[in-house]
């Protein structure tokens, strides 16, 4: 009888250890490579026009849906950067988008036992926790906080199944759906990212005078990949991991982006048809 009990306890301990190990393995997802800043990719067309992003009108939204709680986030008026656009071939577009995470606001919606969502509300404590996880809270050293408040997306290549030459489209507004591939920098971790975008160019005559860009659908950003984890304070991980909190906190955020950009003064006078062919 003693031997049977001993074996039973041993098997139970091994089973518990296996579950714990599996949770740890899932929690310790491979981290993306470390980086502090992304550089703007070089223009692919010598005569590409430079479009500057209008920071004030930019908007970023994120959604994290977990079984017990839905978290919605927003960052308004915080995106800046430039796009190098060749209207004769939009697949030669490159760019760098930088987003200041400081204005981040989170709103939560609890899900009842009946599976129905309750009323959305803003929790100051939850917003403080988010800043601690991102290491942009007040107790974070200034030099670290400055780096962590900067999220970036470097557009290295563009592809489309539609028309590449905007001059072959007609009307004052010309829309194209493209797939932008490049690198995403978040929390000083750099990972490859592909984003589907809709770009609508406003034309006056033969010149594009504005472009409105928005995500065609949200793209996923993994928290663990960018080392965004539960923290009690700067440099101190919380006992509850992402795995433990998964019923209330999703492991990834679905992100949407929207902004407008206009040609910088030196490029505004260049006709769209003068773009030189890529070497």
mmCIF file of C-alpha atoms in Angstrom:
data_model
loop_
_atom_site.group_PDB
_atom_site.id
_atom_site.type_symbol
_atom_site.label_atom_id
_atom_site.label_comp_id
_atom_site.label_asym_id
_atom_site.label_seq_id
_atom_site.Cartn_x
_atom_site.Cartn_y
_atom_site.Cartn_z
ATOM 1 C CA UNK A 1 0.000 0.000 0.000
ATOM 2 C CA UNK A 2 2.821 2.416 0.874
ATOM 3 C CA UNK A 3 4.526 1.662 -2.436
ATOM 4 C CA UNK A 4 1.321 2.379 -4.369
ATOM 5 C CA UNK A 5 0.823 5.685 -2.555
ATOM 6 C CA UNK A 6 4.414 6.649 -3.198
ATOM 7 C CA UNK A 7 4.072 5.906 -6.897
ATOM 8 C CA UNK A 8 0.792 7.823 -7.062
ATOM 9 C CA UNK A 9 2.355 10.861 -5.431
ATOM 10 C CA UNK A 10 5.365 10.591 -7.718
ATOM 11 C CA UNK A 11 3.190 10.466 -10.829
ATOM 12 C CA UNK A 12 1.143 13.421 -9.577
ATOM 13 C CA UNK A 13 4.307 15.432 -8.941
ATOM 14 C CA UNK A 14 5.671 14.584 -12.382
ATOM 15 C CA UNK A 15 2.374 15.555 -14.002
ATOM 16 C CA UNK A 16 2.316 18.871 -12.161
ATOM 17 C CA UNK A 17 5.926 19.511 -13.115
ATOM 18 C CA UNK A 18 5.135 18.761 -16.753
ATOM 19 C CA UNK A 19 2.217 21.217 -16.771
ATOM 20 C CA UNK A 20 4.363 23.844 -15.063
ATOM 21 C CA UNK A 21 7.212 23.279 -17.509
ATOM 22 C CA UNK A 22 4.856 23.538 -20.461
ATOM 23 C CA UNK A 23 3.482 26.810 -19.128
ATOM 24 C CA UNK A 24 6.993 28.167 -18.627
ATOM 25 C CA UNK A 25 8.017 27.074 -22.101
ATOM 26 C CA UNK A 26 5.007 28.818 -23.618
ATOM 27 C CA UNK A 27 5.566 31.893 -21.473
ATOM 28 C CA UNK A 28 9.213 32.079 -22.514
ATOM 29 C CA UNK A 29 8.463 32.520 -26.183
ATOM 30 C CA UNK A 30 11.522 33.419 -28.255
ATOM 31 C CA UNK A 31 12.320 37.091 -27.860
ATOM 32 C CA UNK A 32 12.737 39.206 -30.952
ATOM 33 C CA UNK A 33 16.270 40.586 -31.433
ATOM 34 C CA UNK A 34 17.190 43.641 -29.376
ATOM 35 C CA UNK A 35 17.264 47.051 -31.088
ATOM 36 C CA UNK A 36 16.931 50.649 -29.976
ATOM 37 C CA UNK A 37 16.022 52.440 -33.193
ATOM 38 C CA UNK A 38 15.145 51.696 -36.815
ATOM 39 C CA UNK A 39 16.610 53.622 -39.728
ATOM 40 C CA UNK A 40 14.554 54.848 -42.644
ATOM 41 C CA UNK A 41 15.093 52.540 -45.648
ATOM 42 C CA UNK A 42 16.695 54.211 -48.658
ATOM 43 C CA UNK A 43 14.423 55.388 -51.460
ATOM 44 C CA UNK A 44 14.138 52.855 -54.273
ATOM 45 C CA UNK A 45 13.483 55.462 -56.972
ATOM 46 C CA UNK A 46 15.811 58.466 -57.475
ATOM 47 C CA UNK A 47 12.878 60.812 -58.124
ATOM 48 C CA UNK A 48 10.597 59.471 -55.401
ATOM 49 C CA UNK A 49 8.519 62.143 -53.667
ATOM 50 C CA UNK A 50 8.828 62.520 -49.900
ATOM 51 C CA UNK A 51 5.522 62.567 -48.029
ATOM 52 C CA UNK A 52 5.528 63.753 -44.407
ATOM 53 C CA UNK A 53 3.016 62.240 -41.971
ATOM 54 C CA UNK A 54 0.571 64.620 -40.313
ATOM 55 C CA UNK A 55 1.037 63.794 -36.628
ATOM 56 C CA UNK A 56 -2.078 65.586 -35.370
ATOM 57 C CA UNK A 57 -4.474 63.546 -37.496
ATOM 58 C CA UNK A 58 -2.891 60.132 -36.882
ATOM 59 C CA UNK A 59 -4.601 57.377 -34.936
ATOM 60 C CA UNK A 60 -3.570 53.958 -33.626
ATOM 61 C CA UNK A 61 -6.044 51.497 -32.137
ATOM 62 C CA UNK A 62 -5.467 48.120 -30.550
ATOM 63 C CA UNK A 63 -7.789 45.352 -29.445
ATOM 64 C CA UNK A 64 -6.985 42.526 -27.051
ATOM 65 C CA UNK A 65 -9.766 39.977 -26.697
ATOM 66 C CA UNK A 66 -9.534 37.450 -23.873
ATOM 67 C CA UNK A 67 -12.283 35.107 -22.603
ATOM 68 C CA UNK A 68 -13.103 37.238 -19.539
ATOM 69 C CA UNK A 69 -12.162 40.728 -20.684
ATOM 70 C CA UNK A 70 -11.747 42.794 -23.808
ATOM 71 C CA UNK A 71 -9.210 45.615 -23.805
ATOM 72 C CA UNK A 72 -9.342 48.420 -26.331
ATOM 73 C CA UNK A 73 -6.517 50.910 -26.660
ATOM 74 C CA UNK A 74 -5.998 54.113 -28.575
ATOM 75 C CA UNK A 75 -3.121 56.463 -29.327
ATOM 76 C CA UNK A 76 -4.079 59.685 -31.066
ATOM 77 C CA UNK A 77 -1.899 62.395 -32.592
ATOM 78 C CA UNK A 78 1.339 60.492 -32.023
ATOM 79 C CA UNK A 79 2.541 59.137 -35.394
ATOM 80 C CA UNK A 80 5.187 60.855 -37.481
ATOM 81 C CA UNK A 81 7.692 60.005 -40.190
ATOM 82 C CA UNK A 82 8.048 60.017 -43.962
ATOM 83 C CA UNK A 83 7.190 57.907 -46.980
ATOM 84 C CA UNK A 84 9.271 57.825 -50.165
ATOM 85 C CA UNK A 85 6.658 57.389 -52.887
ATOM 86 C CA UNK A 86 7.133 56.803 -56.612
ATOM 87 C CA UNK A 87 3.670 57.454 -58.121
ATOM 88 C CA UNK A 88 4.752 55.713 -61.316
ATOM 89 C CA UNK A 89 5.375 52.496 -59.356
ATOM 90 C CA UNK A 90 4.054 52.392 -55.816
ATOM 91 C CA UNK A 91 5.827 49.077 -55.177
ATOM 92 C CA UNK A 92 9.015 51.135 -54.905
ATOM 93 C CA UNK A 93 7.646 52.940 -51.847
ATOM 94 C CA UNK A 94 9.652 52.864 -48.611
ATOM 95 C CA UNK A 95 9.214 54.677 -45.334
ATOM 96 C CA UNK A 96 9.570 54.901 -41.594
ATOM 97 C CA UNK A 97 6.645 55.446 -39.219
ATOM 98 C CA UNK A 98 7.382 56.365 -35.603
ATOM 99 C CA UNK A 99 4.698 56.309 -32.904
ATOM 100 C CA UNK A 100 4.953 57.894 -29.466
ATOM 101 C CA UNK A 101 3.330 55.511 -26.960
ATOM 102 C CA UNK A 102 2.997 58.157 -24.229
ATOM 103 C CA UNK A 103 -0.660 59.080 -25.015
ATOM 104 C CA UNK A 104 -1.767 55.408 -24.795
ATOM 105 C CA UNK A 105 -5.235 54.993 -23.245
ATOM 106 C CA UNK A 106 -6.823 51.644 -22.417
ATOM 107 C CA UNK A 107 -10.504 50.831 -21.941
ATOM 108 C CA UNK A 108 -11.835 47.526 -20.656
ATOM 109 C CA UNK A 109 -15.039 45.580 -21.120
ATOM 110 C CA UNK A 110 -15.758 42.669 -18.819
ATOM 111 C CA UNK A 111 -17.544 39.578 -20.109
ATOM 112 C CA UNK A 112 -20.253 38.134 -17.871
ATOM 113 C CA UNK A 113 -20.964 34.478 -17.142
ATOM 114 C CA UNK A 114 -23.554 34.598 -19.919
ATOM 115 C CA UNK A 115 -20.823 35.521 -22.380
ATOM 116 C CA UNK A 116 -22.237 39.001 -22.970
ATOM 117 C CA UNK A 117 -19.965 42.055 -22.698
ATOM 118 C CA UNK A 118 -20.664 44.663 -20.053
ATOM 119 C CA UNK A 119 -20.156 48.397 -20.222
ATOM 120 C CA UNK A 120 -16.794 49.686 -21.385
ATOM 121 C CA UNK A 121 -14.872 51.684 -18.789
ATOM 122 C CA UNK A 122 -11.458 53.211 -18.238
ATOM 123 C CA UNK A 123 -9.387 52.055 -15.280
ATOM 124 C CA UNK A 124 -6.547 54.310 -14.164
ATOM 125 C CA UNK A 125 -4.937 51.321 -12.441
ATOM 126 C CA UNK A 126 -5.034 49.242 -15.617
ATOM 127 C CA UNK A 127 -3.449 52.094 -17.549
ATOM 128 C CA UNK A 128 -0.687 52.297 -14.932
ATOM 129 C CA UNK A 129 -0.137 48.552 -15.259
ATOM 130 C CA UNK A 130 0.152 48.855 -19.045
ATOM 131 C CA UNK A 131 2.867 51.479 -18.688
ATOM 132 C CA UNK A 132 4.701 49.291 -16.208
ATOM 133 C CA UNK A 133 4.549 46.330 -18.594
ATOM 134 C CA UNK A 134 5.907 48.518 -21.408
ATOM 135 C CA UNK A 135 8.481 50.048 -19.044
ATOM 136 C CA UNK A 136 7.379 53.597 -19.758
ATOM 137 C CA UNK A 137 6.078 54.212 -16.228
ATOM 138 C CA UNK A 138 7.288 57.038 -13.997
ATOM 139 C CA UNK A 139 9.722 54.767 -12.115
ATOM 140 C CA UNK A 140 11.510 53.822 -15.347
ATOM 141 C CA UNK A 141 14.886 55.582 -15.807
ATOM 142 C CA UNK A 142 14.514 58.490 -18.210
ATOM 143 C CA UNK A 143 16.913 57.105 -20.835
ATOM 144 C CA UNK A 144 15.126 53.736 -20.902
ATOM 145 C CA UNK A 145 11.689 55.328 -20.929
ATOM 146 C CA UNK A 146 12.659 57.499 -23.884
ATOM 147 C CA UNK A 147 13.614 54.431 -25.931
ATOM 148 C CA UNK A 148 10.560 52.396 -24.890
ATOM 149 C CA UNK A 149 8.060 55.121 -25.751
ATOM 150 C CA UNK A 150 9.160 54.864 -29.389
ATOM 151 C CA UNK A 151 7.490 52.231 -31.568
ATOM 152 C CA UNK A 152 8.503 52.114 -35.235
ATOM 153 C CA UNK A 153 7.576 50.390 -38.472
ATOM 154 C CA UNK A 154 10.154 50.507 -41.260
ATOM 155 C CA UNK A 155 8.595 49.782 -44.660
ATOM 156 C CA UNK A 156 11.193 47.985 -46.744
ATOM 157 C CA UNK A 157 9.085 46.620 -49.587
ATOM 158 C CA UNK A 158 5.615 46.954 -51.083
ATOM 159 C CA UNK A 159 3.653 44.503 -53.178
ATOM 160 C CA UNK A 160 0.231 44.709 -54.790
ATOM 161 C CA UNK A 161 -1.971 42.644 -57.059
ATOM 162 C CA UNK A 162 -3.529 45.823 -58.441
ATOM 163 C CA UNK A 163 -2.322 48.740 -60.517
ATOM 164 C CA UNK A 164 1.171 49.988 -59.637
ATOM 165 C CA UNK A 165 1.150 53.181 -61.717
ATOM 166 C CA UNK A 166 -1.145 55.825 -60.231
ATOM 167 C CA UNK A 167 -1.222 57.739 -63.539
ATOM 168 C CA UNK A 168 -3.175 54.849 -65.031
ATOM 169 C CA UNK A 169 -5.957 55.409 -62.522
ATOM 170 C CA UNK A 170 -8.423 58.269 -62.913
ATOM 171 C CA UNK A 171 -10.237 60.687 -60.673
ATOM 172 C CA UNK A 172 -9.324 63.051 -57.869
ATOM 173 C CA UNK A 173 -8.986 60.120 -55.444
ATOM 174 C CA UNK A 174 -7.063 56.991 -56.421
ATOM 175 C CA UNK A 175 -6.973 54.051 -54.017
ATOM 176 C CA UNK A 176 -4.642 51.071 -53.995
ATOM 177 C CA UNK A 177 -4.398 48.126 -51.629
ATOM 178 C CA UNK A 178 -0.837 47.078 -50.881
ATOM 179 C CA UNK A 179 1.082 44.727 -48.629
ATOM 180 C CA UNK A 180 3.866 46.463 -46.731
ATOM 181 C CA UNK A 181 6.723 44.341 -45.385
ATOM 182 C CA UNK A 182 9.435 45.482 -43.040
ATOM 183 C CA UNK A 183 10.426 45.577 -39.379
ATOM 184 C CA UNK A 184 8.454 46.476 -36.273
ATOM 185 C CA UNK A 185 10.265 47.927 -33.268
ATOM 186 C CA UNK A 186 8.451 47.746 -29.913
ATOM 187 C CA UNK A 187 9.941 47.786 -26.415
ATOM 188 C CA UNK A 188 13.420 47.677 -27.928
ATOM 189 C CA UNK A 189 12.681 44.425 -29.764
ATOM 190 C CA UNK A 190 12.733 44.244 -33.562
ATOM 191 C CA UNK A 191 10.644 41.703 -35.475
ATOM 192 C CA UNK A 192 9.639 41.292 -39.141
ATOM 193 C CA UNK A 193 6.104 42.395 -39.857
ATOM 194 C CA UNK A 194 3.749 42.397 -42.831
ATOM 195 C CA UNK A 195 0.803 44.786 -42.901
ATOM 196 C CA UNK A 196 -1.988 45.144 -45.446
ATOM 197 C CA UNK A 197 -2.708 48.810 -46.170
ATOM 198 C CA UNK A 198 -5.132 50.887 -48.220
ATOM 199 C CA UNK A 199 -3.596 54.090 -49.608
ATOM 200 C CA UNK A 200 -5.878 56.729 -51.130
ATOM 201 C CA UNK A 201 -4.074 59.463 -53.078
ATOM 202 C CA UNK A 202 -5.702 62.848 -53.672
ATOM 203 C CA UNK A 203 -4.734 64.325 -57.049
ATOM 204 C CA UNK A 204 -4.760 67.844 -58.400
ATOM 205 C CA UNK A 205 -4.110 67.551 -62.111
ATOM 206 C CA UNK A 206 -1.203 65.150 -62.537
ATOM 207 C CA UNK A 207 0.197 65.643 -59.025
ATOM 208 C CA UNK A 208 -0.589 63.746 -55.817
ATOM 209 C CA UNK A 209 -1.169 66.316 -53.070
ATOM 210 C CA UNK A 210 -2.118 64.010 -50.213
ATOM 211 C CA UNK A 211 -2.288 60.348 -49.268
ATOM 212 C CA UNK A 212 -4.529 58.805 -46.628
ATOM 213 C CA UNK A 213 -3.215 55.480 -45.335
ATOM 214 C CA UNK A 214 -5.030 52.967 -43.147
ATOM 215 C CA UNK A 215 -4.721 49.298 -42.344
ATOM 216 C CA UNK A 216 -6.986 47.102 -44.448
ATOM 217 C CA UNK A 217 -7.245 44.782 -41.465
ATOM 218 C CA UNK A 218 -5.631 44.725 -38.007
ATOM 219 C CA UNK A 219 -2.220 43.064 -37.672
ATOM 220 C CA UNK A 220 -1.084 40.992 -34.703
ATOM 221 C CA UNK A 221 1.685 42.008 -32.306
ATOM 222 C CA UNK A 222 2.787 39.328 -29.816
ATOM 223 C CA UNK A 223 3.440 40.621 -26.306
ATOM 224 C CA UNK A 224 5.988 37.984 -25.261
ATOM 225 C CA UNK A 225 7.945 38.401 -28.505
ATOM 226 C CA UNK A 226 8.576 42.033 -27.569
ATOM 227 C CA UNK A 227 9.148 41.274 -23.883
ATOM 228 C CA UNK A 228 5.951 43.064 -22.854
ATOM 229 C CA UNK A 229 5.199 41.100 -19.691
ATOM 230 C CA UNK A 230 3.464 41.575 -16.339
ATOM 231 C CA UNK A 231 5.712 43.707 -14.150
ATOM 232 C CA UNK A 232 5.278 45.035 -10.630
ATOM 233 C CA UNK A 233 7.796 47.838 -11.140
ATOM 234 C CA UNK A 234 10.686 48.678 -13.421
ATOM 235 C CA UNK A 235 13.013 45.678 -13.643
ATOM 236 C CA UNK A 236 10.724 43.480 -11.520
ATOM 237 C CA UNK A 237 8.591 40.839 -13.202
ATOM 238 C CA UNK A 238 5.274 40.006 -11.566
ATOM 239 C CA UNK A 239 4.590 36.529 -10.195
ATOM 240 C CA UNK A 240 1.571 36.183 -12.469
ATOM 241 C CA UNK A 241 2.736 35.489 -15.999
ATOM 242 C CA UNK A 242 0.994 36.114 -19.320
ATOM 243 C CA UNK A 243 -0.022 32.461 -19.277
ATOM 244 C CA UNK A 244 -1.696 32.788 -15.878
ATOM 245 C CA UNK A 245 -3.408 36.031 -16.879
ATOM 246 C CA UNK A 246 -4.554 34.725 -20.284
ATOM 247 C CA UNK A 247 -8.255 34.502 -19.290
ATOM 248 C CA UNK A 248 -8.210 38.288 -18.773
ATOM 249 C CA UNK A 249 -5.278 39.479 -20.903
ATOM 250 C CA UNK A 250 -4.758 38.349 -24.491
ATOM 251 C CA UNK A 251 -1.265 37.304 -25.542
ATOM 252 C CA UNK A 252 -1.328 39.510 -28.617
ATOM 253 C CA UNK A 253 -2.733 42.860 -29.628
ATOM 254 C CA UNK A 254 -4.542 43.406 -32.914
ATOM 255 C CA UNK A 255 -3.378 46.802 -34.143
ATOM 256 C CA UNK A 256 -4.923 49.266 -36.605
ATOM 257 C CA UNK A 257 -3.203 52.372 -37.955
ATOM 258 C CA UNK A 258 -4.484 55.448 -39.761
ATOM 259 C CA UNK A 259 -2.738 58.640 -40.925
ATOM 260 C CA UNK A 260 -2.439 61.169 -43.744
ATOM 261 C CA UNK A 261 0.714 62.505 -45.377
ATOM 262 C CA UNK A 262 1.493 65.352 -47.755
ATOM 263 C CA UNK A 263 4.469 66.042 -50.051
ATOM 264 C CA UNK A 264 7.227 68.104 -48.497
ATOM 265 C CA UNK A 265 7.764 71.479 -50.122
ATOM 266 C CA UNK A 266 10.748 70.496 -52.262
ATOM 267 C CA UNK A 267 8.838 67.577 -53.784
ATOM 268 C CA UNK A 268 5.443 69.223 -54.197
ATOM 269 C CA UNK A 269 6.331 70.763 -57.569
ATOM 270 C CA UNK A 270 7.637 67.552 -59.169
ATOM 271 C CA UNK A 271 5.182 66.004 -61.663
ATOM 272 C CA UNK A 272 4.179 62.460 -60.802
ATOM 273 C CA UNK A 273 5.321 61.221 -64.227
ATOM 274 C CA UNK A 274 8.968 62.268 -63.819
ATOM 275 C CA UNK A 275 9.938 59.387 -61.534
ATOM 276 C CA UNK A 276 13.048 57.718 -62.901
ATOM 277 C CA UNK A 277 13.117 53.930 -63.334
ATOM 278 C CA UNK A 278 14.682 51.892 -60.585
ATOM 279 C CA UNK A 279 18.285 50.903 -61.233
#
